[in-house]
Coordinates of C-alpha atoms in Angstrom, one line a residue:
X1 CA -17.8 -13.0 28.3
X2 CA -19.7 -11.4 25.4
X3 CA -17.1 -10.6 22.4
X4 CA -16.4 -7.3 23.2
X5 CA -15.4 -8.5 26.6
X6 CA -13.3 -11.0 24.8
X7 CA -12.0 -8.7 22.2
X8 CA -10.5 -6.4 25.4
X9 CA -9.4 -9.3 26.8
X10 CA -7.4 -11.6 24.3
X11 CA -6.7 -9.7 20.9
X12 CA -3.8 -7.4 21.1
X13 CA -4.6 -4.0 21.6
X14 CA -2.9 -1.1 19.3
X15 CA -4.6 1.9 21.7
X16 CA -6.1 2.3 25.3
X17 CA -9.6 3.0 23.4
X18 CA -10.4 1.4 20.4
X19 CA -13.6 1.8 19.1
X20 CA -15.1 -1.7 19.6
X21 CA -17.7 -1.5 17.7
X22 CA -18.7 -5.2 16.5
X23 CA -19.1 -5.6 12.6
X24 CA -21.8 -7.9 11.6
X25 CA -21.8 -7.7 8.0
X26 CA -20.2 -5.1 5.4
X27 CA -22.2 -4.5 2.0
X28 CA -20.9 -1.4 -0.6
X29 CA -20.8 1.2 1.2
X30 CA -22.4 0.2 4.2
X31 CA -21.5 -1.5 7.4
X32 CA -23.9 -2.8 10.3
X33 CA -23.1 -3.7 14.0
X34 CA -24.6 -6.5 16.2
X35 CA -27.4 -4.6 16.9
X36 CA -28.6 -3.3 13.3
X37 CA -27.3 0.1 13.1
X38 CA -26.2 1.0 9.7
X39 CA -23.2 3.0 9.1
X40 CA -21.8 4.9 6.0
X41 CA -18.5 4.1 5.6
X42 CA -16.4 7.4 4.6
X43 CA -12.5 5.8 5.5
X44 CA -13.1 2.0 3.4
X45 CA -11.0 0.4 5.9
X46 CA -8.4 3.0 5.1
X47 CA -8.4 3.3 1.2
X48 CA -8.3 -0.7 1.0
X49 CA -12.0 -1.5 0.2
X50 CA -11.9 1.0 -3.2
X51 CA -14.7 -0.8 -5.4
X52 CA -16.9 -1.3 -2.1
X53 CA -17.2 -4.1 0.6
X54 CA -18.1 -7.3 -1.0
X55 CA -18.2 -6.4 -4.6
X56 CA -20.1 -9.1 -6.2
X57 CA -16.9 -9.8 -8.6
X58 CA -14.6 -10.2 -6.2
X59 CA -16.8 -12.6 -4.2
X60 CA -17.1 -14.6 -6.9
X61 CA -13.1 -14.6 -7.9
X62 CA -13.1 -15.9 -4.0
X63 CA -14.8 -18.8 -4.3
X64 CA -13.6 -19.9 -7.7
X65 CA -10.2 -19.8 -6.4
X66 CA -11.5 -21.6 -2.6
X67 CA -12.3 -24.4 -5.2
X68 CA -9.0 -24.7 -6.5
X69 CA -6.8 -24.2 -4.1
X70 CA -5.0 -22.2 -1.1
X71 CA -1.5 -22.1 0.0
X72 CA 0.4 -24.9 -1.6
X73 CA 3.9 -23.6 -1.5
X74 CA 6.0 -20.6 -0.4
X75 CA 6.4 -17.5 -2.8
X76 CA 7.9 -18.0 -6.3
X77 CA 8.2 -21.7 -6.1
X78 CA 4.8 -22.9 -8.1
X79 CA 3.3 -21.2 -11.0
X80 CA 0.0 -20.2 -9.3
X81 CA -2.5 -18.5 -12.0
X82 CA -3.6 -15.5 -9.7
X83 CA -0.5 -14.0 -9.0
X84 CA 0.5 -14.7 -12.9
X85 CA -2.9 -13.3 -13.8
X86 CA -2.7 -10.2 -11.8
X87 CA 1.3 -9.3 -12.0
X88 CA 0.4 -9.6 -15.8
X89 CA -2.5 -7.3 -15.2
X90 CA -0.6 -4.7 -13.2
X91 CA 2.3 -4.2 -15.3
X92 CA 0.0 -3.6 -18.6
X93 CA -1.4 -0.4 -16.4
X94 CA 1.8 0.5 -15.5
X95 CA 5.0 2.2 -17.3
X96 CA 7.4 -0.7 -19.3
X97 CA 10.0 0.3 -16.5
X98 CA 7.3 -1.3 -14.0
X99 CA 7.2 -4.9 -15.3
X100 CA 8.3 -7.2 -12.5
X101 CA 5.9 -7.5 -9.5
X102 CA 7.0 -9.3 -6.3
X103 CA 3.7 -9.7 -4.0
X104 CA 4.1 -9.3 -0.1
X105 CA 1.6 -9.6 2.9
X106 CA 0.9 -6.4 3.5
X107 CA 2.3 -2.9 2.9
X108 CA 4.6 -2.7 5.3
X109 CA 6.7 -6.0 3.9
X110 CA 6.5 -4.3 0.3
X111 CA 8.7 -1.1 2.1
X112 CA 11.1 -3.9 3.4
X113 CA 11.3 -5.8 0.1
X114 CA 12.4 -2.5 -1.6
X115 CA 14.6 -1.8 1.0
X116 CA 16.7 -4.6 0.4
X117 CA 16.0 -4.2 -3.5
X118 CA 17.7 -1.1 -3.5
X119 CA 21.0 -1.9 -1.5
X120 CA 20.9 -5.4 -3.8
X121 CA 20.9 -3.1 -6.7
X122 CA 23.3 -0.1 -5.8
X123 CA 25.3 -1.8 -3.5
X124 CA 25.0 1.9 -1.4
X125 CA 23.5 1.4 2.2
X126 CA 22.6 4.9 2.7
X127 CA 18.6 6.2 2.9
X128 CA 16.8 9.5 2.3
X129 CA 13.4 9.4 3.9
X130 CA 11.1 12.4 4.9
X131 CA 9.5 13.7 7.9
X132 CA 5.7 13.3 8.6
X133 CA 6.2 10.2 6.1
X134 CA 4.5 6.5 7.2
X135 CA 5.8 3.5 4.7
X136 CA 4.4 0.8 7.9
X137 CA 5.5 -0.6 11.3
X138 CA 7.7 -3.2 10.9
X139 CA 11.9 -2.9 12.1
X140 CA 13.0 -1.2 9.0
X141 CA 9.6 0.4 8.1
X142 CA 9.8 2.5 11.0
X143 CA 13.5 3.5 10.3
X144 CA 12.2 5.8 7.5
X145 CA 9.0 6.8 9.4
X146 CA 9.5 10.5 9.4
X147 CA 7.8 11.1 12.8
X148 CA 10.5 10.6 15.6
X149 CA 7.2 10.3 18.6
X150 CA 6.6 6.6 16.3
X151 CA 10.2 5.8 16.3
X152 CA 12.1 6.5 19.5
X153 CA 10.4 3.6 22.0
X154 CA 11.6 1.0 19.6
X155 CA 15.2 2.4 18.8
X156 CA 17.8 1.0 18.1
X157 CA 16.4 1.3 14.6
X158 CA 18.5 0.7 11.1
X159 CA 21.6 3.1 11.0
X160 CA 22.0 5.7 7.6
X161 CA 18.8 7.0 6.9
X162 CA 18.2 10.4 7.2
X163 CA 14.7 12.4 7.3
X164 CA 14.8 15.2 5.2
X165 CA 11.6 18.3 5.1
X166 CA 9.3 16.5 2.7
X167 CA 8.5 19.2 0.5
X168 CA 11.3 21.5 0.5
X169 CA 13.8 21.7 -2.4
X170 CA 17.4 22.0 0.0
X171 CA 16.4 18.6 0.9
X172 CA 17.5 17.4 -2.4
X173 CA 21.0 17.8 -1.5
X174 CA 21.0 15.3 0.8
X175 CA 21.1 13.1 -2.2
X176 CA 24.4 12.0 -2.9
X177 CA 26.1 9.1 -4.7
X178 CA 26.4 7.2 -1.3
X179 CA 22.7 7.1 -1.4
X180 CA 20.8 4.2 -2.7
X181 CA 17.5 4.9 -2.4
X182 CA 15.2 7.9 -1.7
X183 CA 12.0 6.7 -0.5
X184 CA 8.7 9.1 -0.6
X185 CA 4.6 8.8 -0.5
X186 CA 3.7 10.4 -3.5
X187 CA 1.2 12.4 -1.3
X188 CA 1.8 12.2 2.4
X189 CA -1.8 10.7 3.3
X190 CA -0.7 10.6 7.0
X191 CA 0.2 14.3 6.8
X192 CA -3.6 15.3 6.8
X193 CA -2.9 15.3 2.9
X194 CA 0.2 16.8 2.1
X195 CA 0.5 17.6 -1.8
X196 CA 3.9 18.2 -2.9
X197 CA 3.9 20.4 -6.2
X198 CA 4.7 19.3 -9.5
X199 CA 7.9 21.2 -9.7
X200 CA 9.4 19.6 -6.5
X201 CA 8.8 16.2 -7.4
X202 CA 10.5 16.6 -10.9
X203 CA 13.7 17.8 -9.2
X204 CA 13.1 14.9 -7.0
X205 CA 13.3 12.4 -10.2
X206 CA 15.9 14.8 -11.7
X207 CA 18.1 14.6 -8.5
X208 CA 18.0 10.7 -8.3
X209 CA 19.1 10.6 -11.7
X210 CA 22.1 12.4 -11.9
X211 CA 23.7 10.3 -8.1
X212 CA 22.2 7.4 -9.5
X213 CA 19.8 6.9 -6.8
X214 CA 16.7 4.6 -6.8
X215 CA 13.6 6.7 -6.3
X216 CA 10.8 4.7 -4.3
X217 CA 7.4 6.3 -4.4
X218 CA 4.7 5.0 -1.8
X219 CA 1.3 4.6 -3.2
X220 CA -0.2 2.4 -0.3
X221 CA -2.5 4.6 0.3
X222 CA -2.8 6.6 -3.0
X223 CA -2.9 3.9 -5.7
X224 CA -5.8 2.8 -7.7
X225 CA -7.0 5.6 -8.7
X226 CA -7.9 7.3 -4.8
X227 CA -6.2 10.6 -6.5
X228 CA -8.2 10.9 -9.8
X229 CA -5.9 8.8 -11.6
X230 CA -5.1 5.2 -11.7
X231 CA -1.3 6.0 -10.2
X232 CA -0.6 9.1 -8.0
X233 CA 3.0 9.3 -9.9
X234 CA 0.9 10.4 -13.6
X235 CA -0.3 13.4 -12.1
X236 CA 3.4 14.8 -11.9
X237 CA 4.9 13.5 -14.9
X238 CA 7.7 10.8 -13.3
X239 CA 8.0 7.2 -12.8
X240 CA 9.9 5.8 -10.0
X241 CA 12.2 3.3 -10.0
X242 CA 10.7 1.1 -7.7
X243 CA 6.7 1.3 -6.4
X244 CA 4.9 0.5 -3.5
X245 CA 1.3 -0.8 -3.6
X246 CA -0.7 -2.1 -0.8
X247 CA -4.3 -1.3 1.1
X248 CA -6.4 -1.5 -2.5
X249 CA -4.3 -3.8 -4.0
X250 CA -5.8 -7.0 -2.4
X251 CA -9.7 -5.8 -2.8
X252 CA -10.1 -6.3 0.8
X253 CA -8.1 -9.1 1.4
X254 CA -4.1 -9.2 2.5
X255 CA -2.0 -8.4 -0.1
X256 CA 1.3 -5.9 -0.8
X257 CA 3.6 -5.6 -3.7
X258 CA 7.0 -3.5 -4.8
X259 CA 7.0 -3.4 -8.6
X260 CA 10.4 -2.7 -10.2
X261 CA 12.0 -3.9 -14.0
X262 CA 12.8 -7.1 -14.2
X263 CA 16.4 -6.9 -14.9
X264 CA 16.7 -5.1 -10.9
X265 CA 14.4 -7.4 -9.1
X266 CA 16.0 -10.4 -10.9
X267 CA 19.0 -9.8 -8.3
X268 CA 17.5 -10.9 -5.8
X269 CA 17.3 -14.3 -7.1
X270 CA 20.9 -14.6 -6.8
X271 CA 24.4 -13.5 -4.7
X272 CA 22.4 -14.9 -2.5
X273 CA 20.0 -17.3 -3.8
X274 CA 16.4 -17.0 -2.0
X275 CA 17.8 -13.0 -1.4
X276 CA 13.8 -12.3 -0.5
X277 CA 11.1 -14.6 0.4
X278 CA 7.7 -15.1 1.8
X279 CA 5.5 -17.6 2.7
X280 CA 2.1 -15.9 2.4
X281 CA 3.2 -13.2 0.0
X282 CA 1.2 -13.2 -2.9
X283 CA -1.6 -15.8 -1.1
X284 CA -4.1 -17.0 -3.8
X285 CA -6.8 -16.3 -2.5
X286 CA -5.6 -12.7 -2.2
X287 CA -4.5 -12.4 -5.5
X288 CA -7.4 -13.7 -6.7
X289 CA -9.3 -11.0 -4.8
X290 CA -7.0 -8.0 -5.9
X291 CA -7.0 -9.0 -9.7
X292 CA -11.1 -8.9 -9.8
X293 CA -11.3 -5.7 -8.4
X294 CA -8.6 -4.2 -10.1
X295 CA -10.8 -5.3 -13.3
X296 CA -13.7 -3.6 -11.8
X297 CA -11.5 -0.4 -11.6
X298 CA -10.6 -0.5 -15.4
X299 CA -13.7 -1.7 -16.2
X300 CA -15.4 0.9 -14.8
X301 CA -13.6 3.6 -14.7
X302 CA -13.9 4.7 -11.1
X303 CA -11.3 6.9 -10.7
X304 CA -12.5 8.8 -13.5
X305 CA -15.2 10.8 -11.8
X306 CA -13.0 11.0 -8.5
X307 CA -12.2 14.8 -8.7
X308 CA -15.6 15.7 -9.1
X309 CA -17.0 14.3 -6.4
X310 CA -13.7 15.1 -3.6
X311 CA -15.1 18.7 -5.7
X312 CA -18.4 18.0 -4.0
X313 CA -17.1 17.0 -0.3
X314 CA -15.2 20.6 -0.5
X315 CA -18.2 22.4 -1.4
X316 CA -20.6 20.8 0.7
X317 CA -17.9 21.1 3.9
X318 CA -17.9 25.0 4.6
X319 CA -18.0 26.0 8.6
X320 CA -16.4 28.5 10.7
X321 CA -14.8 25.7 13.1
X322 CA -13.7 24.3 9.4
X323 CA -10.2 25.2 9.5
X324 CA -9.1 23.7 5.8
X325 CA -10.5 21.1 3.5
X326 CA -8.0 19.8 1.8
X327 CA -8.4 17.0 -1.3
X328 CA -5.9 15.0 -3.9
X329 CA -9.0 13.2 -5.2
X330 CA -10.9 11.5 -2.4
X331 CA -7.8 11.3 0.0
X332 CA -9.5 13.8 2.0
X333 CA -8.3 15.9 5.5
X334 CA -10.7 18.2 7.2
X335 CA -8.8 20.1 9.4
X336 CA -10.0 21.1 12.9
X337 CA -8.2 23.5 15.8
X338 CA -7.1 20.5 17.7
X339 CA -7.2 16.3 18.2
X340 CA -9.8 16.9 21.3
X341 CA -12.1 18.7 18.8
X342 CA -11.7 16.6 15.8
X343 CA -11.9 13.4 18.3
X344 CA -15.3 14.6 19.4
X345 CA -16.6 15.5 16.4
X346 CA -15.4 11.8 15.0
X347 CA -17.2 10.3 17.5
X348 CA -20.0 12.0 17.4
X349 CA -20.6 11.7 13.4
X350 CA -20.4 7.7 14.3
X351 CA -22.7 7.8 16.5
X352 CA -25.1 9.4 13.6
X353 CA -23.9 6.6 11.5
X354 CA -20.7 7.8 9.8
X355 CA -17.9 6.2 10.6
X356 CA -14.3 8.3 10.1
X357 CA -11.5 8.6 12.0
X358 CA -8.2 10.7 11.9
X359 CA -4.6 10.8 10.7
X360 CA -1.3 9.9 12.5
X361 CA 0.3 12.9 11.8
X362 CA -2.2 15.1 11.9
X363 CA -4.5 13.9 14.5
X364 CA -6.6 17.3 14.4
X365 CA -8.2 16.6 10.3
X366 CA -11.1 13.8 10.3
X367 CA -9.8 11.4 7.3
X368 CA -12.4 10.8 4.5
X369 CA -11.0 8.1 1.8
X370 CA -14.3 6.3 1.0
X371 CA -15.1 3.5 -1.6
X372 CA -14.2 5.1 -5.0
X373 CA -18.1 4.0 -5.5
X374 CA -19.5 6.7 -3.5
X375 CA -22.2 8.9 -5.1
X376 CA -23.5 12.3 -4.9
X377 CA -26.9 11.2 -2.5
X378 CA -24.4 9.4 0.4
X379 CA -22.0 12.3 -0.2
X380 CA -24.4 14.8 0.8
X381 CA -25.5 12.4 3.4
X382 CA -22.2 12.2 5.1
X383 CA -21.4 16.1 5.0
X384 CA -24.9 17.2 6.2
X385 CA -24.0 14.9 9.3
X386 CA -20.7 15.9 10.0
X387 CA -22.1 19.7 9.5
X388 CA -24.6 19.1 12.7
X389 CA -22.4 17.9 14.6
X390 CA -20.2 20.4 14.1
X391 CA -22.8 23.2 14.4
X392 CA -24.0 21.4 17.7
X393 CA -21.2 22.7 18.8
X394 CA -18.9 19.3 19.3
X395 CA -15.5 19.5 20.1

């Protein structure tokens, strides 16, 4: 069997049609297949590779750190200098109510860590969630999905969590002072880019406040400076309680966090002891990774010029079958009449060489969420392509 063969036959499939395509080799913003074609990469692994594939820093923090060391003991047991390093790093770019960072595997285990943060800390059992929300797959994940399609083959799911109209300021009252935690994406990337306004978020913050709910924003997705600024949260004026980070955070390798203060996630240290633990969370190597290319971010600045150039996308992207382009820095949807047409489209843009794909919830927009490293020449490239297809009449 050649490896497509075997990758049909022994790794676990997640779809009747995945894409198969064979990776060779991943450079910037460029992948290549088995067979030498090239492709521009407009998704980045889904807002995860943000400085680029292989960024020459981050290559090099992997090796130093293969030289030292791997695993050598579960989470929280061993001072281990890349987690200190990069905690360290995080909370000095991040409000002084932000200081304590416990690192997961993925961002799915940072939604469950904050889960159990939030009953530890309230003592309340009750959740607020919102519809057409994704905060990962896992058992309790999955109970404050919003999508009930996602959900209902896997029920029974966790009991007291409602999904409220994400959005919508009657949803608010669902807050009470049974409720321990509300937990939101500060933009619902899923959604096909779902910006909430300014005013609606406040009363979100304002609402947890006075029932003395924990608000839990979800930046998987739109951390790192994806929106135009290093945190989603700055652009309307809050902080949450407690925030998720995943996708970016490892620089292409594993890597999830909640970040909370200190005095709340200290609680989970005790009543019980051990109240949250991981083996891998936080892996070295990983950490490693994440802290070089968040240094690359700050160094660099690459979030800085992130609104001009999801400015240039909109511009370029103009056609009657174009329904709606809609941006919050290069968390992109372009919105098509249905998933058949987008589908065809997508598929026909990687067989120019740009590879896309769609969004859960809105399966008829083509996701763009490239490398924040993109520039103006391989934006132009991707829209001209995406613009004949379209005018070939795809879809």
């Amino acid at each position: 069997m050649n490896h497509r063969e075997m990758f049909l036959r022994h790794v676990a499939q997640t779809s009747t049609a995945p894409l198969a395509i064979e990776v060779v080799r991943a450079e910037g913003m460029l992948m290549w297949d088995e067979k030498g074609k090239e492709y521009l990469d407009i998704i980045g692994g889904i807002s995860v590779c943000s400085v680029g594939h292989r960024h020459p820093e981050v290559i090099k923090a992997i090796h130093k750190q293969a030289d030292l060391y791997l695993h050598v003991m579960v989470y929280g047991e061993l001072v281990q200098s890349p987690q200190v390093q990069f905690a360290a790093a995080l909370a000095a770019h991040l409000p002084l109510s932000l200081d304590a960072v416990y690192f997961t595997g993925s961002g799915s285990e940072a939604t469950e860590g904050a889960m159990k943060l939030a009953k530890r800390v309230t003592g309340r059992t009750e959740i607020v969630s919102f519809k057409d929300s994704y905060h990962g797959s896992t058992q309790g994940a999955l109970s404050v999905m919003g999508d009930e399609y996602w959900r209902n083959a896997f029920r029974p799911l966790l009991p007291g969590i409602s999904h409220e109209n994400y959005g919508e300021i009657n949803a608010l009252e669902r807050i009470t002072s049974q409720t321990a935690m509300v937990i939101a994406e500060t933009v619902q990337a899923e959604k096909g880019v779902n910006v909430p306004t300014k005013a609606w978020m406040q009363a979100l913050r304002r609402r947890c406040d006075e029932t003395g709910t924990l608000l839990v924003l979800d930046e998987i997705q739109a951390g790192f400076g994806r929106t135009g600024t290093l945190w989603a949260f700055e652009q309307f004026d809050i902080v949450p309680d407690i925030l998720l980070l995943g996708k970016a955070l490892g620089g292409g390798l594993p890597l999830g966090a909640f970040v909370a203060k200190q005095s709340m996630m200290n609680q989970l240290a005790v009543q019980p002891v051990l109240g949250h633990i991981t083996t891998f969370g936080g892996h070295p190597l990983s950490c490693a990774a994440g802290l070089a290319a968040f240094n690359v971010l700050i160094d660099e600045q690459l979030y800085k010029n992130v609104k001009e150039k999801a400015a240039l996308f909109a511009s370029l992207l103009i056609h009657p079958k174009i329904k709606a382009v809609r941006t919050f820095g290069l968390l992109i949807a372009v919105e098509f009449d249905n998933f058949d047409q987008n589908k065809a489209i997508i598929d026909a843009c990687i067989e120019k060489g740009i590879f896309t794909d769609w969004f859960l919830f809105a399966s008829n927009c083509m996701r763009i969420a490239p490398p924040l490293i993109i520039n103006e020449e391989e934006i132009r490239r991707a829209c001209a392509v995406i613009l004949e297809v379209v005018g070939k009449g795809k879809g």
